[in-house]
Short mmCIF file of C-alpha atoms in Angstrom, two decimals:
data_model
loop_
_atom_site.label_atom_id
_atom_site.label_comp_id
_atom_site.label_asym_id
_atom_site.label_seq_id
_atom_site.Cartn_x
_atom_site.Cartn_y
_atom_site.Cartn_z
CA MET A 3 28.05 5.05 10.29
CA ASN A 4 28.92 8.53 11.61
CA ASN A 5 28.55 8.93 15.39
CA GLY A 6 26.15 11.82 14.83
CA LEU A 7 23.88 9.66 12.66
CA LEU A 8 24.03 6.82 15.18
CA TYR A 9 23.00 9.28 17.90
CA LEU A 10 20.17 10.54 15.66
CA CYS A 11 18.91 6.97 15.11
CA GLN A 12 19.05 6.25 18.84
CA MET A 13 17.16 9.42 19.69
CA ASN A 14 14.52 8.72 17.02
CA VAL A 15 13.85 5.29 18.53
CA LYS A 16 13.90 6.67 22.07
CA ASN A 17 11.51 9.54 21.28
CA ARG A 18 9.08 7.28 19.46
CA PHE A 19 9.06 4.91 22.42
CA LYS A 20 8.44 7.83 24.81
CA LYS A 21 5.50 8.99 22.70
CA LEU A 22 3.99 5.51 22.84
CA ILE A 23 4.44 5.33 26.61
CA ARG A 24 2.75 8.71 27.06
CA LYS A 25 -0.20 7.59 24.95
CA PRO A 26 -1.25 4.13 26.20
CA LEU A 27 -4.04 3.80 23.65
CA LYS A 28 -1.60 4.41 20.81
CA LEU A 29 0.79 1.88 22.34
CA ILE A 30 -1.97 -0.72 22.52
CA ALA A 31 -2.99 0.06 18.93
CA THR A 32 0.62 -0.37 17.75
CA ILE A 33 0.98 -3.71 19.53
CA VAL A 34 -2.36 -4.91 18.15
CA GLY A 35 -1.32 -3.79 14.65
CA VAL A 36 1.96 -5.71 14.80
CA LEU A 37 0.24 -8.81 16.20
CA TYR A 38 -2.43 -8.58 13.51
CA PHE A 39 0.23 -8.48 10.77
CA ILE A 40 2.01 -11.49 12.28
CA MET A 41 -1.28 -13.41 12.57
CA ILE A 42 -2.44 -12.74 9.00
CA PRO A 43 -1.17 -16.14 7.70
CA PHE A 44 -3.33 -17.92 10.31
CA PHE A 45 -6.45 -16.46 8.68
CA PHE A 46 -5.74 -18.78 5.73
CA LYS A 47 -4.97 -21.91 7.78
CA SER A 48 -8.02 -23.83 6.59
CA SER A 49 -7.26 -23.03 2.95
CA ILE A 50 -3.62 -24.04 3.43
CA ASP A 51 -4.70 -27.37 4.92
CA GLN A 52 -7.30 -28.02 2.22
CA LEU A 53 -4.79 -27.36 -0.57
CA ASN A 54 -2.18 -29.57 1.16
CA MET A 55 0.21 -26.63 1.39
CA ASN A 56 1.18 -27.24 5.03
CA ASN A 57 4.67 -28.42 4.11
CA GLN A 58 8.17 -27.10 3.60
CA HIS A 59 7.96 -27.05 -0.22
CA SER A 60 4.92 -24.75 -0.16
CA PHE A 61 6.59 -22.40 2.30
CA GLY A 62 9.60 -22.16 0.01
CA LEU A 63 7.28 -21.42 -2.91
CA ILE A 64 5.63 -18.55 -1.01
CA ILE A 65 9.03 -17.06 -0.13
CA LEU A 66 10.04 -17.31 -3.80
CA LEU A 67 6.90 -15.51 -4.96
CA PHE A 68 7.38 -12.76 -2.38
CA THR A 69 11.00 -12.37 -3.44
CA ILE A 70 10.16 -12.03 -7.12
CA TYR A 71 7.07 -9.85 -6.94
CA LEU A 72 7.90 -7.70 -3.89
CA SER A 73 11.70 -7.42 -3.69
CA THR A 74 12.33 -6.85 -7.40
CA PRO A 75 10.15 -3.70 -7.76
CA GLY A 76 11.78 -2.38 -4.58
CA TYR A 77 15.25 -2.68 -6.08
CA LEU A 78 14.12 -1.07 -9.33
CA SER A 79 12.71 1.94 -7.49
CA TYR A 80 16.26 2.84 -6.40
CA LEU A 81 17.27 3.27 -10.05
CA LYS A 82 14.71 6.11 -10.26
CA ARG A 83 16.05 7.52 -6.98
CA LYS A 84 12.92 6.56 -5.12
CA GLY A 85 12.30 4.05 -2.38
CA ILE A 86 14.45 5.75 0.28
CA VAL A 87 12.31 7.95 2.49
CA PHE A 88 13.87 11.33 3.21
CA THR A 89 11.70 13.82 5.08
CA ASN A 90 11.93 17.59 4.80
CA ALA A 91 13.83 17.60 8.10
CA ASP A 92 16.44 15.27 6.60
CA VAL A 93 16.77 17.51 3.55
CA HIS A 94 17.22 20.68 5.60
CA PHE A 95 19.55 19.37 8.29
CA LEU A 96 21.37 16.25 7.04
CA PHE A 97 22.10 17.23 3.45
CA SER A 98 23.87 20.38 4.63
CA ALA A 99 25.65 18.70 7.55
CA PRO A 100 29.30 17.57 7.42
CA VAL A 101 28.25 13.95 6.92
CA SER A 102 29.21 11.55 4.13
CA SER A 103 26.60 11.33 1.34
CA LYS A 104 26.94 7.56 1.46
CA GLN A 105 26.14 7.43 5.18
CA ILE A 106 23.04 9.57 4.66
CA ILE A 107 21.72 6.91 2.28
CA PHE A 108 22.33 4.17 4.86
CA TYR A 109 20.53 6.32 7.42
CA GLY A 110 17.54 6.60 5.08
CA LEU A 111 17.54 2.83 4.51
CA SER A 112 17.72 2.14 8.25
CA LYS A 113 14.35 3.84 8.79
CA THR A 114 12.54 0.83 7.32
CA TYR A 115 14.69 -1.82 9.02
CA TYR A 116 12.01 -2.50 11.65
CA LEU A 117 9.57 -3.44 8.87
CA GLN A 118 12.01 -6.08 7.65
CA VAL A 119 12.25 -7.47 11.19
CA ILE A 120 8.45 -7.66 11.60
CA TYR A 121 8.14 -9.28 8.16
CA GLU A 122 10.72 -11.95 9.02
CA ILE A 123 9.07 -12.64 12.40
CA ALA A 124 5.74 -13.19 10.62
CA LEU A 125 7.41 -15.62 8.21
CA ILE A 126 9.12 -17.52 11.04
CA VAL A 127 5.86 -17.88 12.98
CA ALA A 128 4.04 -19.07 9.85
CA ALA A 129 6.85 -21.49 8.99
CA LEU A 130 6.78 -23.12 12.43
CA PHE A 131 3.04 -23.31 13.07
CA LEU A 132 1.45 -23.50 9.61
CA PHE A 133 3.96 -25.06 7.23
CA ASN A 134 5.82 -27.41 9.61
CA VAL A 135 9.22 -26.27 8.38
CA SER A 136 12.25 -28.00 9.90
CA ALA A 137 14.34 -25.97 12.31
CA LEU A 138 17.66 -26.25 10.45
CA PRO A 139 16.62 -24.81 7.05
CA LEU A 140 14.60 -22.11 8.79
CA LEU A 141 17.60 -21.16 10.96
CA LEU A 142 19.90 -21.06 7.92
CA TYR A 143 17.35 -18.91 6.07
CA VAL A 144 17.14 -16.39 8.95
CA LEU A 145 20.93 -16.24 9.26
CA SER A 146 21.32 -15.72 5.52
CA ILE A 147 18.80 -12.85 5.65
CA PHE A 148 20.31 -10.89 8.53
CA ILE A 149 23.99 -11.70 7.95
CA PHE A 150 24.19 -11.59 4.18
CA GLU A 151 21.06 -10.54 2.26
CA ILE A 152 20.29 -7.33 4.17
CA PRO A 153 23.87 -5.99 3.85
CA MET A 154 23.82 -7.02 0.19
CA SER A 155 20.45 -5.34 -0.41
CA TYR A 156 21.68 -2.13 1.25
CA SER A 157 24.80 -2.23 -0.94
CA LEU A 158 22.67 -2.73 -4.06
CA ALA A 159 20.42 0.13 -2.99
CA LEU A 160 23.46 2.38 -2.58
CA ILE A 161 24.85 1.39 -5.98
CA MET A 162 21.55 1.82 -7.83
CA TYR A 163 20.61 5.01 -6.00
CA ALA A 164 23.87 6.94 -5.94
CA ASP A 165 26.44 5.42 -8.31
CA GLU A 166 27.21 8.25 -10.71
CA LYS A 167 28.94 5.91 -13.18
CA ILE A 168 25.69 4.19 -14.18
CA SER A 169 24.24 6.07 -17.13
CA LEU A 170 20.53 6.71 -17.66
CA THR A 171 20.58 4.31 -20.61
CA ALA A 172 22.06 1.54 -18.45
CA LYS A 173 19.41 2.15 -15.77
CA LYS A 174 16.65 1.85 -18.39
CA VAL A 175 18.15 -1.39 -19.70
CA ILE A 176 18.27 -2.85 -16.17
CA ARG A 177 14.67 -1.83 -15.46
CA TYR A 178 13.26 -3.15 -18.72
CA THR A 179 15.20 -6.40 -18.39
CA ALA A 180 13.81 -6.97 -14.89
CA TYR A 181 10.28 -6.17 -16.04
CA ALA A 182 10.72 -8.56 -18.97
CA PHE A 183 11.77 -11.28 -16.52
CA LEU A 184 8.64 -10.68 -14.42
CA LEU A 185 6.44 -10.87 -17.52
CA ILE A 186 8.14 -14.07 -18.73
CA PHE A 187 7.81 -15.68 -15.31
CA THR A 188 4.13 -14.70 -15.04
CA ALA A 189 3.41 -15.97 -18.57
CA LEU A 190 5.15 -19.29 -17.88
CA SER A 191 3.24 -19.69 -14.60
CA ALA A 192 -0.06 -19.02 -16.38
CA TYR A 193 0.84 -21.53 -19.11
CA TYR A 194 1.79 -24.28 -16.65
CA ILE A 195 -1.36 -23.67 -14.60
CA TYR A 196 -3.47 -23.79 -17.78
CA ALA A 197 -1.75 -26.97 -18.97
CA ASN A 198 -1.58 -28.87 -15.66
CA GLY A 199 -4.44 -27.31 -13.69
CA ILE A 200 -4.45 -25.01 -10.65
CA SER A 201 -2.00 -26.56 -8.20
CA VAL A 202 1.11 -25.76 -6.21
CA GLN A 203 3.09 -28.24 -8.30
CA SER A 204 2.38 -26.26 -11.49
CA VAL A 205 4.12 -23.18 -10.09
CA ILE A 206 6.95 -25.26 -8.58
CA GLU A 207 7.73 -26.62 -12.04
CA VAL A 208 8.23 -23.07 -13.31
CA PHE A 209 10.79 -22.40 -10.57
CA GLN A 210 12.70 -25.50 -11.60
CA LEU A 211 13.38 -24.17 -15.10
CA PRO A 212 17.06 -23.21 -15.63
CA LEU A 213 15.85 -20.13 -17.56
CA ILE A 214 14.37 -18.79 -14.32
CA LEU A 215 16.97 -19.99 -11.85
CA LEU A 216 20.03 -18.74 -13.75
CA PHE A 217 18.64 -15.27 -14.40
CA PRO A 218 21.08 -12.82 -12.76
CA ILE A 219 20.42 -11.78 -9.15
CA ILE A 220 16.68 -12.63 -8.99
CA GLY A 221 17.13 -16.20 -10.16
CA TRP A 222 20.28 -16.67 -8.09
CA GLN A 223 18.45 -15.55 -4.96
CA ALA A 224 15.69 -18.02 -5.83
CA CYS A 225 18.36 -20.73 -6.01
CA LEU A 226 19.38 -20.06 -2.40
CA ILE A 227 15.77 -20.36 -1.21
CA GLN A 228 15.32 -23.55 -3.23
CA LEU A 229 18.48 -25.05 -1.81
CA LEU A 230 17.32 -24.42 1.77
CA PHE A 231 13.69 -25.58 1.48
CA TRP A 232 13.56 -27.93 -1.51
CA GLY A 233 16.93 -29.61 -1.32
CA PRO A 234 20.06 -29.43 -3.50
CA THR A 235 20.17 -29.72 -7.28
CA ASN A 236 22.98 -28.97 -9.69
CA VAL A 237 21.27 -25.80 -10.91
CA ASN A 238 20.39 -24.29 -7.53
CA ILE A 239 23.88 -25.04 -6.13
CA VAL A 240 25.46 -23.16 -9.06
CA GLY A 241 22.96 -20.31 -8.68
CA THR A 242 23.58 -20.07 -4.92
CA VAL A 243 27.35 -19.84 -5.43
CA LEU A 244 26.84 -17.11 -8.04
CA PHE A 245 24.50 -15.27 -5.64
CA PHE A 246 27.08 -15.24 -2.84
CA ILE A 247 29.84 -14.15 -5.21
CA PHE A 248 27.69 -11.34 -6.57
CA GLY A 249 26.69 -10.28 -3.05
CA LEU A 250 30.28 -10.08 -1.85
CA ILE A 251 31.30 -8.10 -4.94
CA SER A 252 28.37 -5.70 -4.34
CA ILE A 253 29.32 -5.14 -0.69
CA VAL A 254 32.98 -4.49 -1.55
CA TYR A 255 32.09 -2.20 -4.45
CA ALA A 256 29.59 -0.23 -2.34
CA TYR A 257 32.21 0.17 0.40
CA ARG A 258 34.81 1.54 -2.03
CA MET A 259 32.61 3.62 -4.34
CA LYS A 260 32.61 7.39 -4.05
CA VAL A 261 29.36 9.36 -3.67
CA ASN A 262 29.49 13.10 -4.31
CA GLY A 263 25.87 13.90 -3.46
CA GLU A 264 24.44 14.31 -6.96
CA TYR A 265 21.27 12.65 -5.72
CA TYR A 266 20.50 15.52 -3.29
CA GLU A 267 18.27 17.47 -5.66
CA GLU A 268 16.15 14.50 -6.68
CA ALA A 269 15.96 13.30 -3.08
CA GLN A 270 14.72 16.75 -2.08
CA ASP A 271 11.98 16.64 -4.72
CA PHE A 272 10.99 13.16 -3.57
CA ALA A 273 10.83 14.36 0.06
CA LEU A 274 8.46 17.18 -0.90
CA ASP A 275 6.25 14.80 -2.90
CA TYR A 276 6.28 12.31 -0.04
CA GLU A 277 5.10 14.91 2.47
CA LYS A 278 2.27 15.96 0.15
CA LYS A 279 1.17 12.36 -0.42
CA MET A 280 1.15 11.64 3.30
CA ALA A 281 -1.00 14.72 3.91
CA LYS A 282 -3.46 13.63 1.21
CA ALA A 283 -3.49 10.06 2.49
CA LYS A 284 -4.53 11.29 5.94
CA LYS A 285 -7.54 12.93 4.28
CA ASN A 286 -8.39 9.67 2.43
CA ALA A 287 -7.86 11.30 -0.94
CA PRO A 288 -8.25 9.08 -4.03
CA LEU A 289 -5.13 7.09 -4.89
CA SER A 290 -4.69 8.86 -8.24
CA GLU A 291 -4.65 12.19 -6.43
CA GLN A 292 -2.18 10.91 -3.83
CA MET A 293 0.18 9.72 -6.55
CA GLY A 294 -0.02 13.05 -8.35
CA LYS A 295 -1.45 11.56 -11.55
CA ARG A 296 -4.55 13.69 -11.89
CA LYS A 297 -5.06 14.96 -15.41
CA ILE A 298 -7.61 17.69 -16.07
CA LEU A 299 -9.95 16.81 -18.95
CA LYS A 300 -12.55 18.84 -20.77
CA ALA A 301 -16.11 18.46 -19.51
CA ASN A 302 -19.18 20.18 -20.97
CA ARG A 303 -21.46 20.14 -17.95
CA GLU A 304 -23.11 22.88 -15.93
CA ILE A 305 -24.32 22.98 -12.33
CA THR A 306 -28.04 23.68 -12.64
CA SER A 307 -29.52 21.93 -9.60
CA LEU A 308 -30.59 23.66 -6.41
CA LYS A 309 -29.94 22.98 -2.74
CA SER A 310 -28.20 19.66 -1.95
CA ARG A 311 -28.50 18.36 -5.51
CA ALA A 312 -25.94 20.98 -6.52
CA ILE A 313 -23.36 19.00 -4.55
CA LEU A 314 -24.00 15.98 -6.76
CA ASP A 315 -23.67 18.07 -9.91
CA LYS A 316 -20.38 19.49 -8.64
CA GLU A 317 -18.99 16.04 -7.82
CA LEU A 318 -20.00 14.65 -11.22
CA LEU A 319 -18.37 17.61 -12.93
CA GLU A 320 -15.12 17.16 -11.00
CA ASN A 321 -15.15 13.43 -11.62
CA ARG A 322 -15.71 14.03 -15.33
CA ARG A 323 -12.74 16.38 -15.44
CA THR A 324 -10.36 13.94 -13.72
CA ARG A 325 -11.45 10.52 -15.01
CA ARG A 326 -13.57 9.01 -17.76
CA THR A 327 -15.21 6.19 -15.85
CA PHE A 328 -16.14 5.10 -12.34
CA VAL A 329 -14.36 1.76 -12.79
CA LYS A 330 -11.03 1.58 -10.93
CA ILE A 331 -8.18 -0.91 -10.74
CA SER A 332 -9.52 -2.15 -7.38
CA ASP A 333 -12.79 -3.05 -9.15
CA LEU A 334 -10.87 -5.19 -11.63
CA VAL A 335 -9.10 -6.89 -8.72
CA LEU A 336 -12.50 -7.62 -7.15
CA ALA A 337 -13.71 -9.06 -10.47
CA ILE A 338 -10.70 -11.40 -10.54
CA ILE A 339 -11.37 -12.44 -6.94
CA GLY A 340 -15.02 -13.06 -7.77
CA GLY A 341 -14.02 -15.15 -10.77
CA PHE A 342 -11.60 -17.30 -8.74
CA VAL A 343 -14.12 -17.81 -5.95
CA GLY A 344 -16.80 -18.72 -8.49
CA TYR A 345 -14.44 -21.25 -10.09
CA PHE A 346 -13.69 -22.93 -6.76
CA LEU A 347 -17.40 -22.96 -5.78
CA LYS A 348 -18.63 -24.25 -9.14
CA ASP A 349 -18.85 -27.87 -8.00
CA SER A 350 -20.18 -27.02 -4.53
CA LEU A 351 -23.05 -24.98 -6.02
CA ALA A 352 -23.96 -27.47 -8.75
CA GLU A 353 -27.28 -28.33 -7.06
CA PHE A 354 -28.66 -25.13 -5.59
CA GLY A 355 -30.41 -26.14 -2.37
CA THR A 356 -30.62 -24.66 1.12
CA GLU A 357 -27.02 -25.49 2.02
CA GLU A 358 -25.71 -24.09 -1.27
CA THR A 359 -27.72 -20.91 -0.71
CA PHE A 360 -26.01 -20.33 2.63
CA ILE A 361 -22.60 -20.98 1.03
CA PHE A 362 -23.22 -18.48 -1.78
CA PHE A 363 -24.53 -15.68 0.43
CA GLY A 364 -22.02 -16.47 3.18
CA VAL A 365 -19.10 -16.10 0.74
CA ILE A 366 -20.41 -12.70 -0.40
CA VAL A 367 -20.85 -11.50 3.17
CA GLY A 368 -17.41 -12.79 4.16
CA ILE A 369 -15.59 -11.04 1.30
CA ILE A 370 -17.43 -7.74 1.80
CA MET A 371 -16.90 -7.84 5.58
CA TYR A 372 -13.16 -8.37 5.07
CA ILE A 373 -12.98 -5.49 2.59
CA ASN A 374 -14.97 -3.20 4.88
CA ALA A 375 -12.95 -4.04 7.98
CA PHE A 376 -9.38 -4.11 6.71
CA PHE A 377 -9.28 -1.81 3.69
CA THR A 378 -9.94 1.93 3.54
CA HIS A 379 -11.99 3.51 0.78
CA SER A 380 -11.96 6.97 -0.74
CA ASN A 381 -14.39 9.24 1.06
CA PHE A 382 -15.64 11.71 -1.55
CA TRP A 383 -18.11 13.20 0.92
CA GLN A 384 -15.29 14.25 3.26
CA LYS A 385 -13.80 16.53 0.63
CA GLU A 386 -17.12 18.37 0.32
CA ALA A 387 -17.64 18.63 4.09
CA GLU A 388 -14.26 20.36 4.51
CA HIS A 389 -15.49 23.52 2.74
CA PHE A 390 -17.46 26.06 4.76
CA THR A 391 -19.81 26.56 1.78
CA PHE A 392 -21.14 23.06 2.47
CA PHE A 393 -22.75 24.35 5.66
CA LEU A 394 -24.26 27.40 3.94
CA ILE A 395 -26.45 25.36 1.57
CA PRO A 396 -30.09 25.82 2.69
CA ASP A 397 -30.99 22.18 3.23
CA THR A 398 -30.98 19.55 5.97
CA MET A 399 -27.66 18.05 7.03
CA ILE A 400 -28.87 14.51 6.20
CA SER A 401 -29.75 15.59 2.67
CA LYS A 402 -26.41 17.34 2.17
CA LEU A 403 -24.44 14.36 3.43
CA PHE A 404 -26.45 11.98 1.26
CA PHE A 405 -25.77 13.92 -1.95
CA ALA A 406 -22.14 14.50 -0.91
CA SER A 407 -21.74 10.71 -0.67
CA SER A 408 -23.32 10.05 -4.08
CA LEU A 409 -19.99 9.18 -5.71
CA ASP A 410 -19.25 6.82 -2.84
CA LEU A 411 -22.57 5.10 -3.51
CA LEU A 412 -21.81 4.83 -7.24
CA SER A 413 -18.40 3.42 -6.39
CA ALA A 414 -20.07 0.87 -4.10
CA LEU A 415 -22.38 -0.10 -6.97
CA THR A 416 -19.47 -0.74 -9.34
CA ARG A 417 -17.65 -2.79 -6.67
CA THR A 418 -20.80 -4.83 -6.11
CA PHE A 419 -21.20 -5.76 -9.77
CA ALA A 420 -17.45 -6.33 -10.13
CA LEU A 421 -17.48 -8.91 -7.33
CA VAL A 422 -20.85 -10.64 -7.63
CA LEU A 423 -21.36 -10.87 -11.40
CA PRO A 424 -18.25 -13.03 -12.14
CA LEU A 425 -18.97 -15.16 -9.07
CA MET A 426 -22.60 -15.58 -10.13
CA VAL A 427 -21.88 -16.39 -13.79
CA ILE A 428 -18.95 -18.78 -13.30
CA SER A 429 -20.59 -20.72 -10.45
CA ARG A 430 -23.91 -20.79 -12.42
CA VAL A 431 -26.06 -19.41 -9.64
CA PRO A 432 -29.78 -18.97 -10.49
CA LEU A 433 -30.67 -15.44 -11.58
CA VAL A 434 -33.00 -14.70 -8.63
CA TYR A 435 -30.35 -15.68 -6.09
CA GLY A 436 -27.70 -13.78 -8.01
CA MET A 437 -29.77 -10.58 -7.97
CA MET A 438 -30.38 -11.04 -4.25
CA GLY A 439 -26.62 -11.49 -3.81
CA ILE A 440 -26.07 -8.16 -5.58
CA LEU A 441 -28.53 -6.47 -3.21
CA LEU A 442 -26.84 -8.07 -0.18
CA ALA A 443 -23.35 -6.92 -1.25
CA LEU A 444 -24.60 -3.42 -2.08
CA SER A 445 -26.36 -3.05 1.26
CA LEU A 446 -23.20 -4.08 3.10
CA LEU A 447 -21.08 -1.54 1.21
CA VAL A 448 -23.62 1.25 1.74
CA PHE A 449 -23.77 0.34 5.42
CA GLU A 450 -19.96 0.65 5.59
CA ILE A 451 -20.00 4.10 3.96
CA TYR A 452 -22.42 5.62 6.45
CA LEU A 453 -21.12 3.74 9.47
CA ARG A 454 -17.64 5.11 8.74
CA MET A 455 -19.13 8.56 8.15
CA GLY A 456 -20.90 8.51 11.50
CA LEU A 457 -18.22 6.94 13.68
CA SER A 458 -14.78 7.71 12.22
CA GLU A 459 -14.75 11.43 13.11
CA PHE A 460 -16.21 10.82 16.56
CA LEU A 461 -13.78 8.01 17.44
CA THR A 462 -10.75 9.86 16.05
CA GLN A 463 -11.40 12.82 18.31
CA LYS A 464 -11.82 10.59 21.36
CA VAL A 465 -8.95 8.07 21.06
CA GLY A 466 -6.74 9.14 18.14
CA THR A 467 -6.50 8.00 14.53
CA ILE A 468 -4.76 4.62 14.89
CA PHE A 469 -6.78 3.29 17.82
CA ALA A 470 -9.98 4.64 16.23
CA GLN A 471 -9.29 2.50 13.16
CA PHE A 472 -9.05 -0.65 15.28
CA ILE A 473 -12.21 0.18 17.24
CA TYR A 474 -14.03 0.87 14.00
CA MET A 475 -12.74 -2.38 12.52
CA PHE A 476 -14.16 -4.48 15.36
CA LEU A 477 -17.43 -2.51 15.47
CA SER A 478 -17.82 -2.99 11.73
CA ILE A 479 -17.32 -6.76 12.03
CA ILE A 480 -19.79 -7.04 14.91
CA LEU A 481 -22.49 -4.89 13.30
CA CYS A 482 -22.08 -6.74 10.00
CA ALA A 483 -22.35 -10.11 11.72
CA VAL A 484 -25.47 -9.35 13.81
CA PRO A 485 -28.05 -9.26 10.94
CA VAL A 486 -26.48 -12.34 9.33
CA GLY A 487 -26.58 -14.20 12.65
CA LEU A 488 -30.22 -13.28 13.20
CA TRP A 489 -31.05 -14.41 9.68
CA GLY A 490 -29.39 -17.77 10.32
CA LEU A 491 -31.21 -18.27 13.63
CA MET A 492 -34.60 -17.32 12.17
CA THR A 493 -34.09 -19.64 9.20
CA TRP A 494 -33.01 -22.47 11.50
CA PHE A 495 -35.86 -22.22 14.03
CA THR A 496 -38.79 -20.87 11.99
CA ALA A 497 -38.35 -22.51 8.55
CA MET A 498 -38.35 -19.06 6.97
CA PRO A 499 -37.74 -19.08 3.19
CA THR A 500 -34.12 -18.29 2.42
CA LEU A 501 -34.84 -15.38 0.10
CA VAL A 502 -37.12 -13.77 2.69
CA GLY A 503 -34.33 -14.01 5.26
CA VAL A 504 -31.83 -12.45 2.86
CA LEU A 505 -34.28 -9.65 2.04
CA LEU A 506 -34.75 -8.90 5.76
CA THR A 507 -30.96 -8.86 6.17
CA VAL A 508 -30.64 -6.40 3.29
CA LEU A 509 -33.27 -4.15 4.83
CA SER A 510 -31.44 -4.36 8.18
CA TYR A 511 -28.19 -3.17 6.58
CA PHE A 512 -29.94 -0.28 4.83
CA GLY A 513 -31.60 0.62 8.14
CA LEU A 514 -28.22 0.61 9.91
CA ALA A 515 -26.81 2.72 7.07
CA TYR A 516 -29.52 5.36 7.62
CA PHE A 517 -28.76 5.28 11.35
CA GLY A 518 -25.08 5.95 10.55
CA LEU A 519 -26.10 8.82 8.28
CA TRP A 520 -28.22 10.28 11.09
CA ILE A 521 -25.31 10.05 13.57
CA ALA A 522 -23.04 11.74 11.03
CA SER A 523 -25.50 14.59 10.59
CA LYS A 524 -25.37 15.24 14.35
CA THR A 525 -21.58 14.96 14.84
CA ILE A 526 -20.03 16.35 11.64
CA LEU A 527 -21.81 19.71 11.89
CA HIS A 528 -20.25 20.41 15.28
CA THR A 529 -16.75 19.09 14.54
CA GLN A 530 -16.36 20.65 11.09
CA LEU A 531 -17.61 24.06 12.23
CA GLU A 532 -14.95 24.00 14.95
CA ASP A 533 -12.24 23.22 12.38
CA ASN A 534 -13.38 25.96 10.03
#
């Protein structure tokens, strides 16, 4: 790489480190974030042990699934000249500098190298402490990643991103072929699971099919992983040899190929889009808006309400113009999760007694707490509160914030039904308990909306965005756990009926939600008026 680019990389790392040192809270938040990512596999330790997946074969299977479903889309994004992050500063200064176009691409790829390192560290820790992987295959796997696969992946990225000899038709053929492979693999996995039952062995059998293993590049890479963690077979030895041959050819070809910089214009457009998406993401804009996929539709609706209700009419009108329904892809994912959980709990909840009641409600609370703590949601109310006209409406701040959050409440309602209904139907929970489960999930989601509304702005101003997210995460877990813990203690010591305890818990969450709304009404007025 050019000495100037090496110096730029060194200074980027040095300046980022200096910024972290000058802001101790941000440094702590970064360390906690990295440790949290590395410790994620340990959250599933009990499930891994129960499913007898604490072995080398299961670890190899997980690596194979990650390779197919995560690496493949990443490679395909290069064909569309996406996936390499160029900022506006790169466009303005590097593209016009006397630097090789090829080296600029390697510089862009190097920006995400640290993510690869953190990812591999997490896998190594999981392999040693959860899956009991032997040292030799793990060492060979790490060496193959850093010595061979990363240089090969960078070479492939360069070829797919900047090779001017690959026509648009050829790129489409490559993309559609890869997508067809993913569909075939998914269909075969579903068939084997349906035929043999839900088990690790069912998916392993799919990976042993020559049709999968001898598929170019993806299958060959799977052969190498199989050879290391499952042992040698004729097919995976042949596939591994083909993978190494292809990798060496890719590295040599990438080294010799000429790049004239035809990608500059598309890279510049991508940089502008990337900056816009990052700005919208900071404001918690809906995902469709971040991705630039908003389509304006016709909507015959007028704003006729007065005072704070006009905010609700405005939000419904805007929602009607940008989407036809409140149901989102994340709701469908929740429905699938609810269905799987209901299937696994079907036998445990066959006789619905006191213990089964705690299992059912505990599962709902656990899933919602995890969603609330570790996943961000679109804050429709925040978009309204950014306009100065919001503060000119002649109504109380609590009322304005409540109607501004109406779409958030409707979204919480759809998420509640998406999660609880499949769980309730598949596990055959009695109707009364199912309805109480819906109320419990809804109260938790409403509590999260108003707790985030009341605390996020205040914490961000005090300690910064990143550290505020971690503080909020722990506060959310603690405040969610307190009513549930009190319910358990009261049921244990006072023989309180289970449904009465759940109802009191629901009321506690709604009470905490109102308290969060009250805090928001006191803090947002001051902070937003300062910004405007």
